């Protein structure tokens, strides 16, 4: 029984990994077209992909079981990628390649949420972990939604000023990373920070 369960877990891990790799490759390939995308098209891409991720988590059995079973701390640690993106936003602000009115709050917000992901993932006991996870999840979700709407607002005001978000490597944010981040926040809400989620 244990061996069969391990095989199923391995199968689900493989399926999820392959889907993510395929999606990432597609997002890289999409970068040429994305360079000329309008601000509404970028925002629509984020929200459409987010909905597709959540539908997949609900409708595809292997993904649904994986999502309900995976250690939440791994999903929290995934948000460390936001620190990298946030720091890069601040660099682009200093270079004048992104408007600082967008890049500074977005960069610092993502940087802080990413750094606190390390703190949130550390506690070994559920009773210590539950409240900080809830607070971090709400703050992180508000931050990423703010970044998406802020990017849309600045893109509508000056389309060219946001060109860095439509070119590699940052084009991977709306076409890959941000939908996963938003979906993971929703999944935290669905699963909650229960003791069984902490292994």
JSON list of C-alpha atoms in Angstrom, two decimals:
[
{"chain": "A", "resi": 1, "resn": "UNK", "atom": "CA", "xyz": [0.00, 0.00, 0.00]},
{"chain": "A", "resi": 2, "resn": "UNK", "atom": "CA", "xyz": [2.77, 2.43, 0.95]},
{"chain": "A", "resi": 3, "resn": "UNK", "atom": "CA", "xyz": [4.69, 1.62, -2.19]},
{"chain": "A", "resi": 4, "resn": "UNK", "atom": "CA", "xyz": [1.60, 2.18, -4.33]},
{"chain": "A", "resi": 5, "resn": "UNK", "atom": "CA", "xyz": [0.99, 5.51, -2.61]},
{"chain": "A", "resi": 6, "resn": "UNK", "atom": "CA", "xyz": [4.61, 6.56, -3.19]},
{"chain": "A", "resi": 7, "resn": "UNK", "atom": "CA", "xyz": [4.26, 5.64, -6.86]},
{"chain": "A", "resi": 8, "resn": "UNK", "atom": "CA", "xyz": [1.10, 7.76, -7.15]},
{"chain": "A", "resi": 9, "resn": "UNK", "atom": "CA", "xyz": [2.81, 10.69, -5.43]},
{"chain": "A", "resi": 10, "resn": "UNK", "atom": "CA", "xyz": [5.75, 10.36, -7.80]},
{"chain": "A", "resi": 11, "resn": "UNK", "atom": "CA", "xyz": [3.36, 10.23, -10.76]},
{"chain": "A", "resi": 12, "resn": "UNK", "atom": "CA", "xyz": [1.54, 13.38, -9.62]},
{"chain": "A", "resi": 13, "resn": "UNK", "atom": "CA", "xyz": [4.82, 15.20, -9.00]},
{"chain": "A", "resi": 14, "resn": "UNK", "atom": "CA", "xyz": [5.98, 14.27, -12.49]},
{"chain": "A", "resi": 15, "resn": "UNK", "atom": "CA", "xyz": [2.72, 15.45, -14.08]},
{"chain": "A", "resi": 16, "resn": "UNK", "atom": "CA", "xyz": [2.81, 18.81, -12.28]},
{"chain": "A", "resi": 17, "resn": "UNK", "atom": "CA", "xyz": [6.52, 19.30, -13.08]},
{"chain": "A", "resi": 18, "resn": "UNK", "atom": "CA", "xyz": [6.03, 18.50, -16.77]},
{"chain": "A", "resi": 19, "resn": "UNK", "atom": "CA", "xyz": [3.05, 20.84, -17.04]},
{"chain": "A", "resi": 20, "resn": "UNK", "atom": "CA", "xyz": [5.01, 23.68, -15.42]},
{"chain": "A", "resi": 21, "resn": "UNK", "atom": "CA", "xyz": [8.04, 23.10, -17.69]},
{"chain": "A", "resi": 22, "resn": "UNK", "atom": "CA", "xyz": [5.82, 23.03, -20.79]},
{"chain": "A", "resi": 23, "resn": "UNK", "atom": "CA", "xyz": [4.08, 26.20, -19.67]},
{"chain": "A", "resi": 24, "resn": "UNK", "atom": "CA", "xyz": [7.41, 27.92, -19.00]},
{"chain": "A", "resi": 25, "resn": "UNK", "atom": "CA", "xyz": [8.67, 26.96, -22.47]},
{"chain": "A", "resi": 26, "resn": "UNK", "atom": "CA", "xyz": [5.45, 28.28, -24.01]},
{"chain": "A", "resi": 27, "resn": "UNK", "atom": "CA", "xyz": [5.84, 31.56, -22.07]},
{"chain": "A", "resi": 28, "resn": "UNK", "atom": "CA", "xyz": [9.41, 31.96, -23.34]},
{"chain": "A", "resi": 29, "resn": "UNK", "atom": "CA", "xyz": [8.24, 31.27, -26.89]},
{"chain": "A", "resi": 30, "resn": "UNK", "atom": "CA", "xyz": [5.43, 33.79, -26.49]},
{"chain": "A", "resi": 31, "resn": "UNK", "atom": "CA", "xyz": [7.85, 36.58, -25.61]},
{"chain": "A", "resi": 32, "resn": "UNK", "atom": "CA", "xyz": [8.25, 37.74, -29.23]},
{"chain": "A", "resi": 33, "resn": "UNK", "atom": "CA", "xyz": [4.53, 38.39, -29.62]},
{"chain": "A", "resi": 34, "resn": "UNK", "atom": "CA", "xyz": [4.25, 39.81, -26.10]},
{"chain": "A", "resi": 35, "resn": "UNK", "atom": "CA", "xyz": [6.68, 42.63, -26.90]},
{"chain": "A", "resi": 36, "resn": "UNK", "atom": "CA", "xyz": [3.91, 44.50, -28.73]},
{"chain": "A", "resi": 37, "resn": "UNK", "atom": "CA", "xyz": [1.04, 43.59, -26.40]},
{"chain": "A", "resi": 38, "resn": "UNK", "atom": "CA", "xyz": [-1.15, 46.43, -25.11]},
{"chain": "A", "resi": 39, "resn": "UNK", "atom": "CA", "xyz": [-1.52, 47.12, -21.38]},
{"chain": "A", "resi": 40, "resn": "UNK", "atom": "CA", "xyz": [-5.05, 45.60, -21.30]},
{"chain": "A", "resi": 41, "resn": "UNK", "atom": "CA", "xyz": [-3.74, 42.50, -23.14]},
{"chain": "A", "resi": 42, "resn": "UNK", "atom": "CA", "xyz": [-1.01, 42.05, -20.51]},
{"chain": "A", "resi": 43, "resn": "UNK", "atom": "CA", "xyz": [-3.54, 42.34, -17.67]},
{"chain": "A", "resi": 44, "resn": "UNK", "atom": "CA", "xyz": [-5.97, 40.01, -19.47]},
{"chain": "A", "resi": 45, "resn": "UNK", "atom": "CA", "xyz": [-3.15, 37.47, -19.89]},
{"chain": "A", "resi": 46, "resn": "UNK", "atom": "CA", "xyz": [-2.49, 37.48, -16.14]},
{"chain": "A", "resi": 47, "resn": "UNK", "atom": "CA", "xyz": [-6.11, 36.99, -15.14]},
{"chain": "A", "resi": 48, "resn": "UNK", "atom": "CA", "xyz": [-6.91, 34.45, -17.87]},
{"chain": "A", "resi": 49, "resn": "UNK", "atom": "CA", "xyz": [-3.92, 32.29, -16.94]},
{"chain": "A", "resi": 50, "resn": "UNK", "atom": "CA", "xyz": [-4.77, 32.59, -13.24]},
{"chain": "A", "resi": 51, "resn": "UNK", "atom": "CA", "xyz": [-8.30, 31.34, -13.88]},
{"chain": "A", "resi": 52, "resn": "UNK", "atom": "CA", "xyz": [-6.95, 28.48, -16.02]},
{"chain": "A", "resi": 53, "resn": "UNK", "atom": "CA", "xyz": [-4.57, 27.43, -13.23]},
{"chain": "A", "resi": 54, "resn": "UNK", "atom": "CA", "xyz": [-7.40, 27.42, -10.67]},
{"chain": "A", "resi": 55, "resn": "UNK", "atom": "CA", "xyz": [-9.70, 25.49, -13.03]},
{"chain": "A", "resi": 56, "resn": "UNK", "atom": "CA", "xyz": [-6.92, 22.93, -13.57]},
{"chain": "A", "resi": 57, "resn": "UNK", "atom": "CA", "xyz": [-6.49, 22.61, -9.79]},
{"chain": "A", "resi": 58, "resn": "UNK", "atom": "CA", "xyz": [-10.20, 21.94, -9.49]},
{"chain": "A", "resi": 59, "resn": "UNK", "atom": "CA", "xyz": [-10.89, 19.77, -12.55]},
{"chain": "A", "resi": 60, "resn": "UNK", "atom": "CA", "xyz": [-7.72, 17.74, -13.22]},
{"chain": "A", "resi": 61, "resn": "UNK", "atom": "CA", "xyz": [-7.54, 14.97, -10.64]},
{"chain": "A", "resi": 62, "resn": "UNK", "atom": "CA", "xyz": [-3.75, 14.55, -10.51]},
{"chain": "A", "resi": 63, "resn": "UNK", "atom": "CA", "xyz": [-3.27, 18.30, -10.02]},
{"chain": "A", "resi": 64, "resn": "UNK", "atom": "CA", "xyz": [-6.11, 18.60, -7.50]},
{"chain": "A", "resi": 65, "resn": "UNK", "atom": "CA", "xyz": [-4.73, 15.78, -5.34]},
{"chain": "A", "resi": 66, "resn": "UNK", "atom": "CA", "xyz": [-1.21, 17.25, -5.57]},
{"chain": "A", "resi": 67, "resn": "UNK", "atom": "CA", "xyz": [-2.45, 20.71, -4.56]},
{"chain": "A", "resi": 68, "resn": "UNK", "atom": "CA", "xyz": [-4.38, 19.32, -1.59]},
{"chain": "A", "resi": 69, "resn": "UNK", "atom": "CA", "xyz": [-1.47, 17.15, -0.45]},
{"chain": "A", "resi": 70, "resn": "UNK", "atom": "CA", "xyz": [1.66, 19.22, -1.06]},
{"chain": "A", "resi": 71, "resn": "UNK", "atom": "CA", "xyz": [3.39, 20.70, 1.99]},
{"chain": "A", "resi": 72, "resn": "UNK", "atom": "CA", "xyz": [2.24, 24.32, 2.14]},
{"chain": "A", "resi": 73, "resn": "UNK", "atom": "CA", "xyz": [5.73, 25.43, 3.10]},
{"chain": "A", "resi": 74, "resn": "UNK", "atom": "CA", "xyz": [6.95, 24.52, -0.41]},
{"chain": "A", "resi": 75, "resn": "UNK", "atom": "CA", "xyz": [4.27, 26.79, -1.86]},
{"chain": "A", "resi": 76, "resn": "UNK", "atom": "CA", "xyz": [5.33, 29.54, 0.54]},
{"chain": "A", "resi": 77, "resn": "UNK", "atom": "CA", "xyz": [8.98, 29.16, -0.48]},
{"chain": "A", "resi": 78, "resn": "UNK", "atom": "CA", "xyz": [7.94, 29.50, -4.13]},
{"chain": "A", "resi": 79, "resn": "UNK", "atom": "CA", "xyz": [7.28, 33.16, -3.28]},
{"chain": "A", "resi": 80, "resn": "UNK", "atom": "CA", "xyz": [11.01, 33.73, -2.84]},
{"chain": "A", "resi": 81, "resn": "UNK", "atom": "CA", "xyz": [10.93, 34.37, -6.59]},
{"chain": "A", "resi": 82, "resn": "UNK", "atom": "CA", "xyz": [9.16, 37.62, -5.76]},
{"chain": "A", "resi": 83, "resn": "UNK", "atom": "CA", "xyz": [12.29, 38.88, -3.99]},
{"chain": "A", "resi": 84, "resn": "UNK", "atom": "CA", "xyz": [14.25, 38.46, -7.21]},
{"chain": "A", "resi": 85, "resn": "UNK", "atom": "CA", "xyz": [11.58, 40.20, -9.28]},
{"chain": "A", "resi": 86, "resn": "UNK", "atom": "CA", "xyz": [11.23, 42.97, -6.69]},
{"chain": "A", "resi": 87, "resn": "UNK", "atom": "CA", "xyz": [14.97, 43.61, -6.54]},
{"chain": "A", "resi": 88, "resn": "UNK", "atom": "CA", "xyz": [15.10, 43.72, -10.35]},
{"chain": "A", "resi": 89, "resn": "UNK", "atom": "CA", "xyz": [12.26, 46.26, -10.41]},
{"chain": "A", "resi": 90, "resn": "UNK", "atom": "CA", "xyz": [14.33, 48.50, -8.14]},
{"chain": "A", "resi": 91, "resn": "UNK", "atom": "CA", "xyz": [17.38, 48.09, -10.40]},
{"chain": "A", "resi": 92, "resn": "UNK", "atom": "CA", "xyz": [15.32, 49.02, -13.47]},
{"chain": "A", "resi": 93, "resn": "UNK", "atom": "CA", "xyz": [13.95, 52.04, -11.61]},
{"chain": "A", "resi": 94, "resn": "UNK", "atom": "CA", "xyz": [17.51, 53.27, -10.95]},
{"chain": "A", "resi": 95, "resn": "UNK", "atom": "CA", "xyz": [18.41, 52.69, -14.61]},
{"chain": "A", "resi": 96, "resn": "UNK", "atom": "CA", "xyz": [15.34, 54.59, -15.76]},
{"chain": "A", "resi": 97, "resn": "UNK", "atom": "CA", "xyz": [13.96, 51.54, -17.59]},
{"chain": "A", "resi": 98, "resn": "UNK", "atom": "CA", "xyz": [10.76, 51.38, -15.52]},
{"chain": "A", "resi": 99, "resn": "UNK", "atom": "CA", "xyz": [8.82, 54.30, -13.99]},
{"chain": "A", "resi": 100, "resn": "UNK", "atom": "CA", "xyz": [9.91, 54.57, -10.36]},
{"chain": "A", "resi": 101, "resn": "UNK", "atom": "CA", "xyz": [6.34, 55.43, -9.34]},
{"chain": "A", "resi": 102, "resn": "UNK", "atom": "CA", "xyz": [5.51, 51.86, -10.40]},
{"chain": "A", "resi": 103, "resn": "UNK", "atom": "CA", "xyz": [8.78, 50.00, -9.79]},
{"chain": "A", "resi": 104, "resn": "UNK", "atom": "CA", "xyz": [9.53, 51.32, -6.31]},
{"chain": "A", "resi": 105, "resn": "UNK", "atom": "CA", "xyz": [6.32, 50.30, -4.47]},
{"chain": "A", "resi": 106, "resn": "UNK", "atom": "CA", "xyz": [5.98, 47.13, -6.56]},
{"chain": "A", "resi": 107, "resn": "UNK", "atom": "CA", "xyz": [9.64, 46.24, -6.01]},
{"chain": "A", "resi": 108, "resn": "UNK", "atom": "CA", "xyz": [9.70, 46.85, -2.27]},
{"chain": "A", "resi": 109, "resn": "UNK", "atom": "CA", "xyz": [6.36, 45.08, -1.80]},
{"chain": "A", "resi": 110, "resn": "UNK", "atom": "CA", "xyz": [7.51, 41.97, -3.66]},
{"chain": "A", "resi": 111, "resn": "UNK", "atom": "CA", "xyz": [10.90, 42.06, -1.96]},
{"chain": "A", "resi": 112, "resn": "UNK", "atom": "CA", "xyz": [9.35, 42.13, 1.52]},
{"chain": "A", "resi": 113, "resn": "UNK", "atom": "CA", "xyz": [6.73, 39.46, 0.77]},
{"chain": "A", "resi": 114, "resn": "UNK", "atom": "CA", "xyz": [9.46, 37.24, -0.69]},
{"chain": "A", "resi": 115, "resn": "UNK", "atom": "CA", "xyz": [11.80, 37.71, 2.28]},
{"chain": "A", "resi": 116, "resn": "UNK", "atom": "CA", "xyz": [9.02, 37.05, 4.78]},
{"chain": "A", "resi": 117, "resn": "UNK", "atom": "CA", "xyz": [8.24, 33.82, 2.93]},
{"chain": "A", "resi": 118, "resn": "UNK", "atom": "CA", "xyz": [11.45, 32.47, 4.50]},
{"chain": "A", "resi": 119, "resn": "UNK", "atom": "CA", "xyz": [10.24, 33.45, 7.96]},
{"chain": "A", "resi": 120, "resn": "UNK", "atom": "CA", "xyz": [6.76, 32.02, 7.38]},
{"chain": "A", "resi": 121, "resn": "UNK", "atom": "CA", "xyz": [8.11, 28.70, 6.12]},
{"chain": "A", "resi": 122, "resn": "UNK", "atom": "CA", "xyz": [10.36, 28.19, 9.17]},
{"chain": "A", "resi": 123, "resn": "UNK", "atom": "CA", "xyz": [8.09, 27.37, 12.17]},
{"chain": "A", "resi": 124, "resn": "UNK", "atom": "CA", "xyz": [7.68, 23.59, 12.65]},
{"chain": "A", "resi": 125, "resn": "UNK", "atom": "CA", "xyz": [4.45, 23.68, 14.67]},
{"chain": "A", "resi": 126, "resn": "UNK", "atom": "CA", "xyz": [1.02, 24.44, 13.18]},
{"chain": "A", "resi": 127, "resn": "UNK", "atom": "CA", "xyz": [-0.13, 26.54, 16.15]},
{"chain": "A", "resi": 128, "resn": "UNK", "atom": "CA", "xyz": [2.87, 28.85, 15.62]},
{"chain": "A", "resi": 129, "resn": "UNK", "atom": "CA", "xyz": [2.42, 28.88, 11.86]},
{"chain": "A", "resi": 130, "resn": "UNK", "atom": "CA", "xyz": [-1.30, 29.48, 11.30]},
{"chain": "A", "resi": 131, "resn": "UNK", "atom": "CA", "xyz": [-1.76, 33.18, 12.12]},
{"chain": "A", "resi": 132, "resn": "UNK", "atom": "CA", "xyz": [1.48, 34.43, 10.48]},
{"chain": "A", "resi": 133, "resn": "UNK", "atom": "CA", "xyz": [0.62, 32.45, 7.34]},
{"chain": "A", "resi": 134, "resn": "UNK", "atom": "CA", "xyz": [-2.85, 34.00, 7.21]},
{"chain": "A", "resi": 135, "resn": "UNK", "atom": "CA", "xyz": [-1.46, 37.53, 7.62]},
{"chain": "A", "resi": 136, "resn": "UNK", "atom": "CA", "xyz": [1.34, 36.94, 5.10]},
{"chain": "A", "resi": 137, "resn": "UNK", "atom": "CA", "xyz": [-1.11, 35.43, 2.61]},
{"chain": "A", "resi": 138, "resn": "UNK", "atom": "CA", "xyz": [-3.50, 38.41, 2.79]},
{"chain": "A", "resi": 139, "resn": "UNK", "atom": "CA", "xyz": [-0.65, 40.94, 2.50]},
{"chain": "A", "resi": 140, "resn": "UNK", "atom": "CA", "xyz": [0.97, 38.99, -0.33]},
{"chain": "A", "resi": 141, "resn": "UNK", "atom": "CA", "xyz": [-2.28, 38.73, -2.28]},
{"chain": "A", "resi": 142, "resn": "UNK", "atom": "CA", "xyz": [-3.04, 42.43, -1.87]},
{"chain": "A", "resi": 143, "resn": "UNK", "atom": "CA", "xyz": [0.51, 43.25, -2.96]},
{"chain": "A", "resi": 144, "resn": "UNK", "atom": "CA", "xyz": [0.41, 41.18, -6.15]},
{"chain": "A", "resi": 145, "resn": "UNK", "atom": "CA", "xyz": [-3.06, 42.47, -7.10]},
{"chain": "A", "resi": 146, "resn": "UNK", "atom": "CA", "xyz": [-1.78, 46.02, -6.54]},
{"chain": "A", "resi": 147, "resn": "UNK", "atom": "CA", "xyz": [1.21, 45.32, -8.83]},
{"chain": "A", "resi": 148, "resn": "UNK", "atom": "CA", "xyz": [-1.02, 43.95, -11.61]},
{"chain": "A", "resi": 149, "resn": "UNK", "atom": "CA", "xyz": [-3.43, 46.90, -11.50]},
{"chain": "A", "resi": 150, "resn": "UNK", "atom": "CA", "xyz": [-0.58, 49.38, -11.11]},
{"chain": "A", "resi": 151, "resn": "UNK", "atom": "CA", "xyz": [1.12, 47.94, -14.21]},
{"chain": "A", "resi": 152, "resn": "UNK", "atom": "CA", "xyz": [-2.14, 48.30, -16.12]},
{"chain": "A", "resi": 153, "resn": "UNK", "atom": "CA", "xyz": [-2.57, 51.91, -14.98]},
{"chain": "A", "resi": 154, "resn": "UNK", "atom": "CA", "xyz": [0.97, 52.94, -15.93]},
{"chain": "A", "resi": 155, "resn": "UNK", "atom": "CA", "xyz": [0.72, 51.01, -19.19]},
{"chain": "A", "resi": 156, "resn": "UNK", "atom": "CA", "xyz": [-2.44, 52.86, -20.13]},
{"chain": "A", "resi": 157, "resn": "UNK", "atom": "CA", "xyz": [-0.82, 56.20, -19.29]},
{"chain": "A", "resi": 158, "resn": "UNK", "atom": "CA", "xyz": [2.43, 55.52, -21.15]},
{"chain": "A", "resi": 159, "resn": "UNK", "atom": "CA", "xyz": [2.59, 52.21, -23.01]},
{"chain": "A", "resi": 160, "resn": "UNK", "atom": "CA", "xyz": [6.28, 52.55, -23.89]},
{"chain": "A", "resi": 161, "resn": "UNK", "atom": "CA", "xyz": [7.38, 53.23, -20.31]},
{"chain": "A", "resi": 162, "resn": "UNK", "atom": "CA", "xyz": [6.40, 49.67, -19.36]},
{"chain": "A", "resi": 163, "resn": "UNK", "atom": "CA", "xyz": [8.28, 47.99, -22.22]},
{"chain": "A", "resi": 164, "resn": "UNK", "atom": "CA", "xyz": [10.52, 46.04, -19.78]},
{"chain": "A", "resi": 165, "resn": "UNK", "atom": "CA", "xyz": [7.51, 44.04, -18.59]},
{"chain": "A", "resi": 166, "resn": "UNK", "atom": "CA", "xyz": [6.86, 42.90, -22.15]},
{"chain": "A", "resi": 167, "resn": "UNK", "atom": "CA", "xyz": [10.40, 41.66, -22.82]},
{"chain": "A", "resi": 168, "resn": "UNK", "atom": "CA", "xyz": [12.39, 38.76, -21.40]},
{"chain": "A", "resi": 169, "resn": "UNK", "atom": "CA", "xyz": [13.04, 38.10, -18.58]},
{"chain": "A", "resi": 170, "resn": "UNK", "atom": "CA", "xyz": [10.19, 40.19, -17.09]},
{"chain": "A", "resi": 171, "resn": "UNK", "atom": "CA", "xyz": [7.67, 39.04, -19.70]},
{"chain": "A", "resi": 172, "resn": "UNK", "atom": "CA", "xyz": [7.68, 35.77, -17.75]},
{"chain": "A", "resi": 173, "resn": "UNK", "atom": "CA", "xyz": [5.95, 37.60, -14.90]},
{"chain": "A", "resi": 174, "resn": "UNK", "atom": "CA", "xyz": [2.55, 38.08, -16.60]},
{"chain": "A", "resi": 175, "resn": "UNK", "atom": "CA", "xyz": [2.81, 34.94, -18.73]},
{"chain": "A", "resi": 176, "resn": "UNK", "atom": "CA", "xyz": [4.02, 32.52, -16.04]},
{"chain": "A", "resi": 177, "resn": "UNK", "atom": "CA", "xyz": [5.00, 33.65, -12.55]},
{"chain": "A", "resi": 178, "resn": "UNK", "atom": "CA", "xyz": [2.25, 36.08, -11.52]},
{"chain": "A", "resi": 179, "resn": "UNK", "atom": "CA", "xyz": [-0.67, 33.74, -12.39]},
{"chain": "A", "resi": 180, "resn": "UNK", "atom": "CA", "xyz": [1.00, 31.01, -10.29]},
{"chain": "A", "resi": 181, "resn": "UNK", "atom": "CA", "xyz": [1.53, 33.44, -7.42]},
{"chain": "A", "resi": 182, "resn": "UNK", "atom": "CA", "xyz": [-2.09, 34.63, -7.41]},
{"chain": "A", "resi": 183, "resn": "UNK", "atom": "CA", "xyz": [-3.38, 31.07, -7.72]},
{"chain": "A", "resi": 184, "resn": "UNK", "atom": "CA", "xyz": [-1.16, 29.94, -4.83]},
{"chain": "A", "resi": 185, "resn": "UNK", "atom": "CA", "xyz": [-2.64, 32.67, -2.61]},
{"chain": "A", "resi": 186, "resn": "UNK", "atom": "CA", "xyz": [-6.12, 31.39, -3.45]},
{"chain": "A", "resi": 187, "resn": "UNK", "atom": "CA", "xyz": [-4.99, 27.85, -2.66]},
{"chain": "A", "resi": 188, "resn": "UNK", "atom": "CA", "xyz": [-3.69, 28.97, 0.74]},
{"chain": "A", "resi": 189, "resn": "UNK", "atom": "CA", "xyz": [-7.17, 30.32, 1.45]},
{"chain": "A", "resi": 190, "resn": "UNK", "atom": "CA", "xyz": [-8.79, 27.06, 0.32]},
{"chain": "A", "resi": 191, "resn": "UNK", "atom": "CA", "xyz": [-6.54, 24.80, 2.34]},
{"chain": "A", "resi": 192, "resn": "UNK", "atom": "CA", "xyz": [-5.96, 27.00, 5.33]},
{"chain": "A", "resi": 193, "resn": "UNK", "atom": "CA", "xyz": [-3.07, 26.62, 7.73]},
{"chain": "A", "resi": 194, "resn": "UNK", "atom": "CA", "xyz": [-4.22, 23.41, 9.41]},
{"chain": "A", "resi": 195, "resn": "UNK", "atom": "CA", "xyz": [-1.94, 21.13, 11.35]},
{"chain": "A", "resi": 196, "resn": "UNK", "atom": "CA", "xyz": [-2.20, 18.38, 8.76]},
{"chain": "A", "resi": 197, "resn": "UNK", "atom": "CA", "xyz": [-0.69, 20.74, 6.19]},
{"chain": "A", "resi": 198, "resn": "UNK", "atom": "CA", "xyz": [2.53, 21.04, 8.11]},
{"chain": "A", "resi": 199, "resn": "UNK", "atom": "CA", "xyz": [4.80, 18.05, 7.80]}
]
